CSV table of C-alpha atoms in Angstrom, one decimal:
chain,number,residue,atom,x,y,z
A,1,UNK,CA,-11.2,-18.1,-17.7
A,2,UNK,CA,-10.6,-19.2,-14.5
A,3,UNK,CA,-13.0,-18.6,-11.7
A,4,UNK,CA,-12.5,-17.1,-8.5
A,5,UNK,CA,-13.7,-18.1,-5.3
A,6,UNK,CA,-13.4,-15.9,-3.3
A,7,UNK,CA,-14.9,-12.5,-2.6
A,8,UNK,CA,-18.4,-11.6,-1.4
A,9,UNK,CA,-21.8,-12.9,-3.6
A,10,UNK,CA,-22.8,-11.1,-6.2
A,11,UNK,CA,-25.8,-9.3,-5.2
A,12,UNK,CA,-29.5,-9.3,-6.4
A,13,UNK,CA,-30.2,-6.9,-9.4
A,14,UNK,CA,-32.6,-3.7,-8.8
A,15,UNK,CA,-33.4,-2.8,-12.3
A,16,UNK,CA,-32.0,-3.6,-16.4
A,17,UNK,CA,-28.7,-1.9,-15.8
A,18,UNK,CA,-27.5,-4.0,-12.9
A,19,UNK,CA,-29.5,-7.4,-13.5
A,20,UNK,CA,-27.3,-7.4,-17.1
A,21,UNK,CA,-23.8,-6.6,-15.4
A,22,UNK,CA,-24.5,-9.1,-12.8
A,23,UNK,CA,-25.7,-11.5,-15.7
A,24,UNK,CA,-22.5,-11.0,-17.4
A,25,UNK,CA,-20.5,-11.2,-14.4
A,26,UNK,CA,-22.1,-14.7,-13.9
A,27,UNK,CA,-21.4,-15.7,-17.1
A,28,UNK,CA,-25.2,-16.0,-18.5
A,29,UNK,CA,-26.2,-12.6,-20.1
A,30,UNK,CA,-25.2,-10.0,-22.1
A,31,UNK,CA,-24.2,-6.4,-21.3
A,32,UNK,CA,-27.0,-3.9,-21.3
A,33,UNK,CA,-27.5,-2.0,-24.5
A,34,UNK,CA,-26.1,2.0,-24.7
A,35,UNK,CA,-30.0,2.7,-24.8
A,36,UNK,CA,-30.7,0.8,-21.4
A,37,UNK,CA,-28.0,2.5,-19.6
A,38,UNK,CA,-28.8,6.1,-21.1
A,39,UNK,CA,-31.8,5.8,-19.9
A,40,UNK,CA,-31.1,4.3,-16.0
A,41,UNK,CA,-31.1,7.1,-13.1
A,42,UNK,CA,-27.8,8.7,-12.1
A,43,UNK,CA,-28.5,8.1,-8.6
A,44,UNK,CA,-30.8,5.4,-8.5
A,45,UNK,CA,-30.5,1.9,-7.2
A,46,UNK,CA,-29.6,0.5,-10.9
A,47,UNK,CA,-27.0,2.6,-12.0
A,48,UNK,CA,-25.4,2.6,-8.5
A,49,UNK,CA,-25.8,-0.7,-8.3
A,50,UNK,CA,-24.5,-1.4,-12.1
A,51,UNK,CA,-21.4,1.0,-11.1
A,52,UNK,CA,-20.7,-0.8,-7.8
A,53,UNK,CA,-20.4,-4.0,-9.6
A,54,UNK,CA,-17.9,-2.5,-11.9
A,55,UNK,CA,-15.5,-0.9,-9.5
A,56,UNK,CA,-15.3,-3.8,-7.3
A,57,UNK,CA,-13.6,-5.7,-9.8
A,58,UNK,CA,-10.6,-3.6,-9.3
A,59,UNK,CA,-10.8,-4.3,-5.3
A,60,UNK,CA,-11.6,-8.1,-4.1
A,61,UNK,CA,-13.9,-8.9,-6.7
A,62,UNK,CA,-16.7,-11.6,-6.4
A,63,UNK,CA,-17.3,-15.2,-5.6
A,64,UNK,CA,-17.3,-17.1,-9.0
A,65,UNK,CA,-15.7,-14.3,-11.1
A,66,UNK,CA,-13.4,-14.5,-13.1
A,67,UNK,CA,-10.3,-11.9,-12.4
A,68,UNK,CA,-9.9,-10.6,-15.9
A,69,UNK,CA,-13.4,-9.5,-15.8
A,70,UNK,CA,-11.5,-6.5,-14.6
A,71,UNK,CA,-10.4,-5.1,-17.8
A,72,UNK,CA,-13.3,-6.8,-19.8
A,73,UNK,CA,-13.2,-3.9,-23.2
A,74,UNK,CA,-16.8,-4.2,-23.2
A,75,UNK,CA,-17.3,-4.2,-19.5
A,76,UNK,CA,-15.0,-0.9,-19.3
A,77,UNK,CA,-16.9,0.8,-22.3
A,78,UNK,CA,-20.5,0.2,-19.8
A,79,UNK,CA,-18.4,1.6,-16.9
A,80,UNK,CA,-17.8,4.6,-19.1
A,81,UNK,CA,-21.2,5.2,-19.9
A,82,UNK,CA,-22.4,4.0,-16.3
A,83,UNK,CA,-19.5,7.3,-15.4
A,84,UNK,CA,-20.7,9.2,-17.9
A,85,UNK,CA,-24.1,9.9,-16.6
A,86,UNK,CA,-23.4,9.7,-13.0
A,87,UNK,CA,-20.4,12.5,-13.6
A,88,UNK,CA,-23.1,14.4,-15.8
A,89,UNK,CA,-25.3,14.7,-12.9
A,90,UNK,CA,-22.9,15.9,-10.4
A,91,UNK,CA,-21.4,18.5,-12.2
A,92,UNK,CA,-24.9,19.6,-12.9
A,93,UNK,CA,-26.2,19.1,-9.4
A,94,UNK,CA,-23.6,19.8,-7.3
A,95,UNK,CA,-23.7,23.1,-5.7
A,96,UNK,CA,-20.4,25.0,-6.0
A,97,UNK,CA,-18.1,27.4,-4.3
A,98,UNK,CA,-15.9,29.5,-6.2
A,99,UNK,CA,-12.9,28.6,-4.6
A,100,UNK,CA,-10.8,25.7,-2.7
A,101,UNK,CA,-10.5,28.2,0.0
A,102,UNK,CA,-14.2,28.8,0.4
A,103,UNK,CA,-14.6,25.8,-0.3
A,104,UNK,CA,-12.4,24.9,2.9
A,105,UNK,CA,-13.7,27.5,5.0
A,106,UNK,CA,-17.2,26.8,5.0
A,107,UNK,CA,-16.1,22.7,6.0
A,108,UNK,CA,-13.8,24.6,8.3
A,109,UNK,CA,-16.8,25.7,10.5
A,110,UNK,CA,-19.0,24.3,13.1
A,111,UNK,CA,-22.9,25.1,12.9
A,112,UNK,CA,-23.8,25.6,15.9
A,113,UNK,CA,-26.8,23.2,16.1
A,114,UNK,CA,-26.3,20.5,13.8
A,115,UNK,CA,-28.7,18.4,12.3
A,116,UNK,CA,-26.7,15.3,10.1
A,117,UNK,CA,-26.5,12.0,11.0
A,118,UNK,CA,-24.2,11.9,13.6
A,119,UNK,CA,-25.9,14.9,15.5
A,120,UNK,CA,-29.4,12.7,15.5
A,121,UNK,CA,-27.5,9.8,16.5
A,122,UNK,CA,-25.5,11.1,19.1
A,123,UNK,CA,-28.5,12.7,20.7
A,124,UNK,CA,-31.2,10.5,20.4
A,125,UNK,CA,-30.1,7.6,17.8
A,126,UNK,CA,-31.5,4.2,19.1
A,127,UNK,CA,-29.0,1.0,19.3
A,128,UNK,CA,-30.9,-0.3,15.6
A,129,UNK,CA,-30.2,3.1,14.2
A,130,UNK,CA,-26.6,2.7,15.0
A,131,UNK,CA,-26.7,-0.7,13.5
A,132,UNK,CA,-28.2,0.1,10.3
A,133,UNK,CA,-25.4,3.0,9.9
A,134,UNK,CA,-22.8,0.7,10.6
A,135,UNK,CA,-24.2,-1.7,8.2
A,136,UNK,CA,-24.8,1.1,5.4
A,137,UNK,CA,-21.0,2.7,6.2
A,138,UNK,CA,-19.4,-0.7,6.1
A,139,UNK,CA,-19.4,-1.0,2.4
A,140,UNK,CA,-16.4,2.0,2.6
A,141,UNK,CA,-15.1,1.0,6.1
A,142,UNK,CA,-14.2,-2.5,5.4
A,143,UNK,CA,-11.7,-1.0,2.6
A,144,UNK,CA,-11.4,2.3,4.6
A,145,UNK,CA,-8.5,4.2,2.8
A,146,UNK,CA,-8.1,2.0,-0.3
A,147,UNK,CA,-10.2,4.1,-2.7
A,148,UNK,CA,-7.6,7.3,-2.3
A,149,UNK,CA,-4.5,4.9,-2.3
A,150,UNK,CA,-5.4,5.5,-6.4
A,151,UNK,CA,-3.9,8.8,-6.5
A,152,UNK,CA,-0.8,8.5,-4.9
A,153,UNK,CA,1.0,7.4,-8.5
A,154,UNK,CA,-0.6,10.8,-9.6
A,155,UNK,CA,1.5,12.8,-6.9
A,156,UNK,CA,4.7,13.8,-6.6
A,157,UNK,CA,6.6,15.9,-3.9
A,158,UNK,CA,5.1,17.2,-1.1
A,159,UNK,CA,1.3,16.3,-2.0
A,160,UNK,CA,2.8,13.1,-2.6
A,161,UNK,CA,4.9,12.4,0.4
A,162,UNK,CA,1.9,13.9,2.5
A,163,UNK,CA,-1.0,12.3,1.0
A,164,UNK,CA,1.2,9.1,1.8
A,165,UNK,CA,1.9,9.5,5.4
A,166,UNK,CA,-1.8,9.8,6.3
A,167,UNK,CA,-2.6,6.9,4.0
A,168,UNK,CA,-0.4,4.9,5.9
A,169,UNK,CA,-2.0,6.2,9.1
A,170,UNK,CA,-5.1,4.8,7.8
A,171,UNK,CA,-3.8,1.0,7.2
A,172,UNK,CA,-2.2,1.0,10.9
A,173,UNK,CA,1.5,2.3,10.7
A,174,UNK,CA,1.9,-0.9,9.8
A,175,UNK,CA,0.6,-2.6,12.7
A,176,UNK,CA,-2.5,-5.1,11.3
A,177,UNK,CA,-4.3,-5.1,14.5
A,178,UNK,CA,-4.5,-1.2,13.9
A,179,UNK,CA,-5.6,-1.2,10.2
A,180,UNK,CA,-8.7,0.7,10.3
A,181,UNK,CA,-10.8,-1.4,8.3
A,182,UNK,CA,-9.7,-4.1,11.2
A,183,UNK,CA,-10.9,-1.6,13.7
A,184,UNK,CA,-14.4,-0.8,12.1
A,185,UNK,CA,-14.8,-4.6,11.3
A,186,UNK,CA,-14.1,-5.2,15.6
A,187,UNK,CA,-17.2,-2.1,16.1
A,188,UNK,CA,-19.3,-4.9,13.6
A,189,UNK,CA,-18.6,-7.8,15.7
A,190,UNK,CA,-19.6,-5.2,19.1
A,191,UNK,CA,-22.5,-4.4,17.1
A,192,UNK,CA,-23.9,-8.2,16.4
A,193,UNK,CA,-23.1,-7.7,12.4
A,194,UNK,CA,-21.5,-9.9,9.9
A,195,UNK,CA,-17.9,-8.6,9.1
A,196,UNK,CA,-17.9,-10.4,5.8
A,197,UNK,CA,-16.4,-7.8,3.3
A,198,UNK,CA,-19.7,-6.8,1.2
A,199,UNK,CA,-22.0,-8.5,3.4
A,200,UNK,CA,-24.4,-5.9,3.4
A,201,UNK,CA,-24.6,-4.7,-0.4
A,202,UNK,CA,-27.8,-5.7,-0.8
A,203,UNK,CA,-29.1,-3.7,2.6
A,204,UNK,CA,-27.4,-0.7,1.4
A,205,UNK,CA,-29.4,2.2,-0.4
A,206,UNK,CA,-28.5,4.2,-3.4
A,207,UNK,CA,-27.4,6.9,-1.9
A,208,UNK,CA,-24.6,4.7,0.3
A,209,UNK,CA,-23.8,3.3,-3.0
A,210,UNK,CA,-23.3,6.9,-4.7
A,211,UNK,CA,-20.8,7.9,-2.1
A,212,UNK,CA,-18.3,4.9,-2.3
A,213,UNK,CA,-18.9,4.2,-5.8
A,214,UNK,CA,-17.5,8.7,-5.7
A,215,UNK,CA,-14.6,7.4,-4.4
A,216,UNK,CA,-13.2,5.0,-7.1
A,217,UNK,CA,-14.9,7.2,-9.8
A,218,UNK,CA,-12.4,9.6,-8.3
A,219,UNK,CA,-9.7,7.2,-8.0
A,220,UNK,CA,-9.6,5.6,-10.9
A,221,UNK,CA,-9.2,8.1,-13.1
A,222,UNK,CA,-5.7,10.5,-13.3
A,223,UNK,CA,-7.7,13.6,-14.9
A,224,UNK,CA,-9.9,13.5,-11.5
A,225,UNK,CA,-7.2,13.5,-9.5
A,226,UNK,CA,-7.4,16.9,-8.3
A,227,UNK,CA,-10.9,15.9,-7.6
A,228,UNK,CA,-9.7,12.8,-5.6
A,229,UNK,CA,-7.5,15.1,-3.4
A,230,UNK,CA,-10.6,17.1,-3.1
A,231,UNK,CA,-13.0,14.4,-1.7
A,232,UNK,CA,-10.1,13.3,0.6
A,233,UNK,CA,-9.8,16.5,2.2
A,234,UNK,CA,-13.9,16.5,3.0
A,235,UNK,CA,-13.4,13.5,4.7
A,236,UNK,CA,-10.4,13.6,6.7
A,237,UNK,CA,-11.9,18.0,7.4
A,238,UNK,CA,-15.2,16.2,8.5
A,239,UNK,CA,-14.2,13.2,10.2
A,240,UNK,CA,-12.7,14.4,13.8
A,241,UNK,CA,-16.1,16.3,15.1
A,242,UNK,CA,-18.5,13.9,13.6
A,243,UNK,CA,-16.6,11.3,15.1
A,244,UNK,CA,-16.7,12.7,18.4
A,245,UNK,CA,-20.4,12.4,18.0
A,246,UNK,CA,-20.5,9.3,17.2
A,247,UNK,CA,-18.4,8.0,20.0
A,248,UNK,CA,-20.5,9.3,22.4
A,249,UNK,CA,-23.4,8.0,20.1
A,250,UNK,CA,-21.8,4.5,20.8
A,251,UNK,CA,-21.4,4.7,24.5
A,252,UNK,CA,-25.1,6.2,24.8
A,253,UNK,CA,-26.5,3.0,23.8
A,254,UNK,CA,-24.0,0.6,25.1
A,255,UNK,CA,-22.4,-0.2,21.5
A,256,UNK,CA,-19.5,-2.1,23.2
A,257,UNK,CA,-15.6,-0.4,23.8
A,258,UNK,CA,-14.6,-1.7,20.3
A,259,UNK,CA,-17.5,0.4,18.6
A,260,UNK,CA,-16.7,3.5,20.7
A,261,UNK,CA,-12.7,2.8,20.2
A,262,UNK,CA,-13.0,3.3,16.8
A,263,UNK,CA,-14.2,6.3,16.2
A,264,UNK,CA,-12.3,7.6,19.2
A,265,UNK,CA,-9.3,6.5,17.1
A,266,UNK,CA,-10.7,9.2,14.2
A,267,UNK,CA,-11.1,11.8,16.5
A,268,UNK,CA,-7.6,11.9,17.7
A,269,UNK,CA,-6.0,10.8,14.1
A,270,UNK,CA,-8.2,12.8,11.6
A,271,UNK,CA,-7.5,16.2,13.6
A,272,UNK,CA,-4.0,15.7,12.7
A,273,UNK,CA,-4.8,14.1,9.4
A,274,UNK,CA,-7.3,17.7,8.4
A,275,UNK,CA,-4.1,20.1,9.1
A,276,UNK,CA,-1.7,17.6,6.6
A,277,UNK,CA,-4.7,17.2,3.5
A,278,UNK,CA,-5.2,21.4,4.0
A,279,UNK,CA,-1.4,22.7,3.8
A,280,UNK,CA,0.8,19.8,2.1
A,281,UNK,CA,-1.5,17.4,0.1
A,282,UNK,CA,-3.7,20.1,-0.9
A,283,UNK,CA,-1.3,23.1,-0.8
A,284,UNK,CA,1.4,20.9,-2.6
A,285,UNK,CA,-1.0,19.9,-5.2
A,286,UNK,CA,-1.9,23.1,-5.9
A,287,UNK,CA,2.2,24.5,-6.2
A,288,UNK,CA,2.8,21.5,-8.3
A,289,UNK,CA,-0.3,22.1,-10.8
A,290,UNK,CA,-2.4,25.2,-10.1
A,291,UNK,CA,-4.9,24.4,-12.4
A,292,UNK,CA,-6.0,21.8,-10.9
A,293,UNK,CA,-8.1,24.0,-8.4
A,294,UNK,CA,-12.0,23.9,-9.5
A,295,UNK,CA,-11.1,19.8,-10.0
A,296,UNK,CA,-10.3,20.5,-6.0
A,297,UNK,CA,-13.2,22.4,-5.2
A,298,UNK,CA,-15.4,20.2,-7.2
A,299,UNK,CA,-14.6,17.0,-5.4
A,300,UNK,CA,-14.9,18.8,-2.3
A,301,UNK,CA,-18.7,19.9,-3.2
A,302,UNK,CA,-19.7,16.5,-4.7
A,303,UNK,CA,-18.8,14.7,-1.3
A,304,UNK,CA,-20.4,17.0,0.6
A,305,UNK,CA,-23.7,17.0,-2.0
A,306,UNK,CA,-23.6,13.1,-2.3
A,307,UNK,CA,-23.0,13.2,1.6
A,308,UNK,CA,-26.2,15.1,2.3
A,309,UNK,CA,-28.8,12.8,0.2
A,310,UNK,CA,-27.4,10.2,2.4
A,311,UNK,CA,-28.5,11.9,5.4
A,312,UNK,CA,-31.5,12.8,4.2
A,313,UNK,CA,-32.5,9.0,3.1
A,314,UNK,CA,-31.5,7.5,6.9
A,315,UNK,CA,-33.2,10.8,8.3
A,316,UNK,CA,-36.2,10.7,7.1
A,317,UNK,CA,-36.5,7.0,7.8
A,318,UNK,CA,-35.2,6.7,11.1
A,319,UNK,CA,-38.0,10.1,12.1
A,320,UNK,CA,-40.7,8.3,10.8
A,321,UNK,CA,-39.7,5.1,12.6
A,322,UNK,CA,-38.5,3.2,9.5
A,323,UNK,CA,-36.0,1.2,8.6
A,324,UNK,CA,-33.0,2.7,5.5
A,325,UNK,CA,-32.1,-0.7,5.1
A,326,UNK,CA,-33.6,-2.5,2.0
A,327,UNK,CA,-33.1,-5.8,3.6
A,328,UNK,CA,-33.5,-6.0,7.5
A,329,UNK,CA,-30.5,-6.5,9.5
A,330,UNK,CA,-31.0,-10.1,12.0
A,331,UNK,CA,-29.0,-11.3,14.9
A,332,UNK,CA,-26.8,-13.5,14.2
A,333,UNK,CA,-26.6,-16.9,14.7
A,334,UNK,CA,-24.7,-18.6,17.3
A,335,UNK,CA,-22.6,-20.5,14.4
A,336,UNK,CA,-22.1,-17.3,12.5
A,337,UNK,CA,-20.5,-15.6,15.7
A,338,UNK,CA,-18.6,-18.7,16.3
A,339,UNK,CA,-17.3,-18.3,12.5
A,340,UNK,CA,-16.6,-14.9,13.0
A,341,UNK,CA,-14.7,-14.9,16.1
């Protein structure tokens, strides 16, 4: 098998699950047994971390790798089980409307005093805070948009043709220089961090992990679909007023205009983007194949439940003066700038 050498590192192992994918990966051990993996956390750092390395094969890969890793039998029968009990768990977990439409609704409305992320941040987030975030989010904004691209085979008609437009929103209406994964790696480079695609998977916690790692579980799979179209519609419903936030957040501690431009680009662009996912992907979807609805609301809840034990990892450590980071973030160097730019 040929190697490939490109792609980010492979990162360090945090436990059985992940040391043996990575170990296989590498060419130097074994896949885990069914027992190890039955037994690994759904949401801890292991089988995040063991998932991760899985679903990356199917974006850029990793350094030294070979590409056909990617449809390695065994390898896919340790993602299934990896799925298995991380799938388990949300469906168990994940607290659940009774509807799309209340489902919708309740994303629909404003609190009136929020308290996530980009509340904290936009009121009183410090310029490392910020950092970390961007560090943590990068491991979905680098590829922003990629992960739903998955479903458009799955479409047809209007949820099709809809869920298409805004995709192509996403990657820049064709213009590079307005790809948004361009645009978040420019808030990096404002922010003094690496814009190496994976370049901060070992920093990231379990709970970033859980919500990209949602996406291509999502993705990957045709009989989620309706759950894909689900998760999209939390995102692009949530995105505008958080981003608002955290545009201000950027120009409250002097980010740079590159930082604040890009989610300035989300406020504009996902309000347009919310009404589209609600009446044509979603509503289209729904003419097409009605019974497709609690898939909808389910993907809608996870993201949102997945979303909040985020928030509550980077909250509680930023209150108590803490880094979320497992790795501190540095400066970088005057040659890795140099590289960069």
């Amino acid at each position: 098998m040929a190697h490939d050498p490109h792609g980010p590192q492979l990162p360090v192992a945090r436990g059985p699950v992940s040391a043996a994918v990575r170990g296989y990966l590498a060419g130097t051990d074994p896949l885990p047994a069914a027992e190890t993996v039955a037994s690994a956390s759904a949401y801890g750092d292991d089988l995040q971390l063991a998932l991760y390395l899985c679903y990356e094969l199917h974006y850029r890969g990793f350094a030294g790798v070979a590409p056909d890793r990617e449809w390695d039998p065994g390898l896919l029968r340790v993602r299934a089980a990896l799925e298995h009990r991380f799938l388990t768990a949300l469906r168990e977990d994940t607290p659940a409307h009774d509807s799309v439409e209340d489902a919708l609704a309740e994303l629909l409305v404003e609190p009136v005093e929020g308290s996530g992320v980009s509340h904290f941040l936009a009121a009183e987030g410090e310029l490392w805070q910020v950092r970390e975030y961007a560090a943590q989010r990068s491991l979905y904004h680098l590829k922003e948009a990629d992960p739903h691209a998955w479903v458009l085979p799955r479409l047809w008609g209007r949820a099709k043709a809809a869920m298409a437009a805004v995709e192509f929103d996403e990657w820049g209406g064709g213009r590079p220089d307005r790809v948004h994964a361009r645009l978040f790696a420019d808030l990096m480079t404002d922010l003094d961090l690496d814009t190496a695609y994976g370049r901060y998977l070992d920093a990231a916690c379990a709970e970033t992990l859980a919500t990209v790692n949602l996406m291509s579980l999502f993705g990957l799979h045709r009989a989620l679909r309706g759950a894909l179209v689900g998760h999209f519609a939390a995102v692009e419903i949530t995105s505008s007023p958080g981003s608002r936030r955290l545009a201000q957040a950027m120009r409250r501690v002097d980010a740079g205009p590159a930082a604040a431009h890009f989610y300035d680009e989300h406020v504009e662009a996902d309000a347009v983007h919310e009404q589209v996912v609600r009446h044509d992907v979603i509503g289209g979807l729904l003419d097409e194949e009605p019974h497709l609805a609690p898939d909808i609301t389910f993907g809608l809840d996870a993201t949102g439940y997945l979303e909040d034990r985020l928030a509550a990892r980077l909250l509680t450590a930023w209150r108590s003066g803490e880094s979320s980071l497992l790795t501190p973030l540095t400066p970088l160097t005057e040659k890795e700038k140099a590289h960069i730019s």
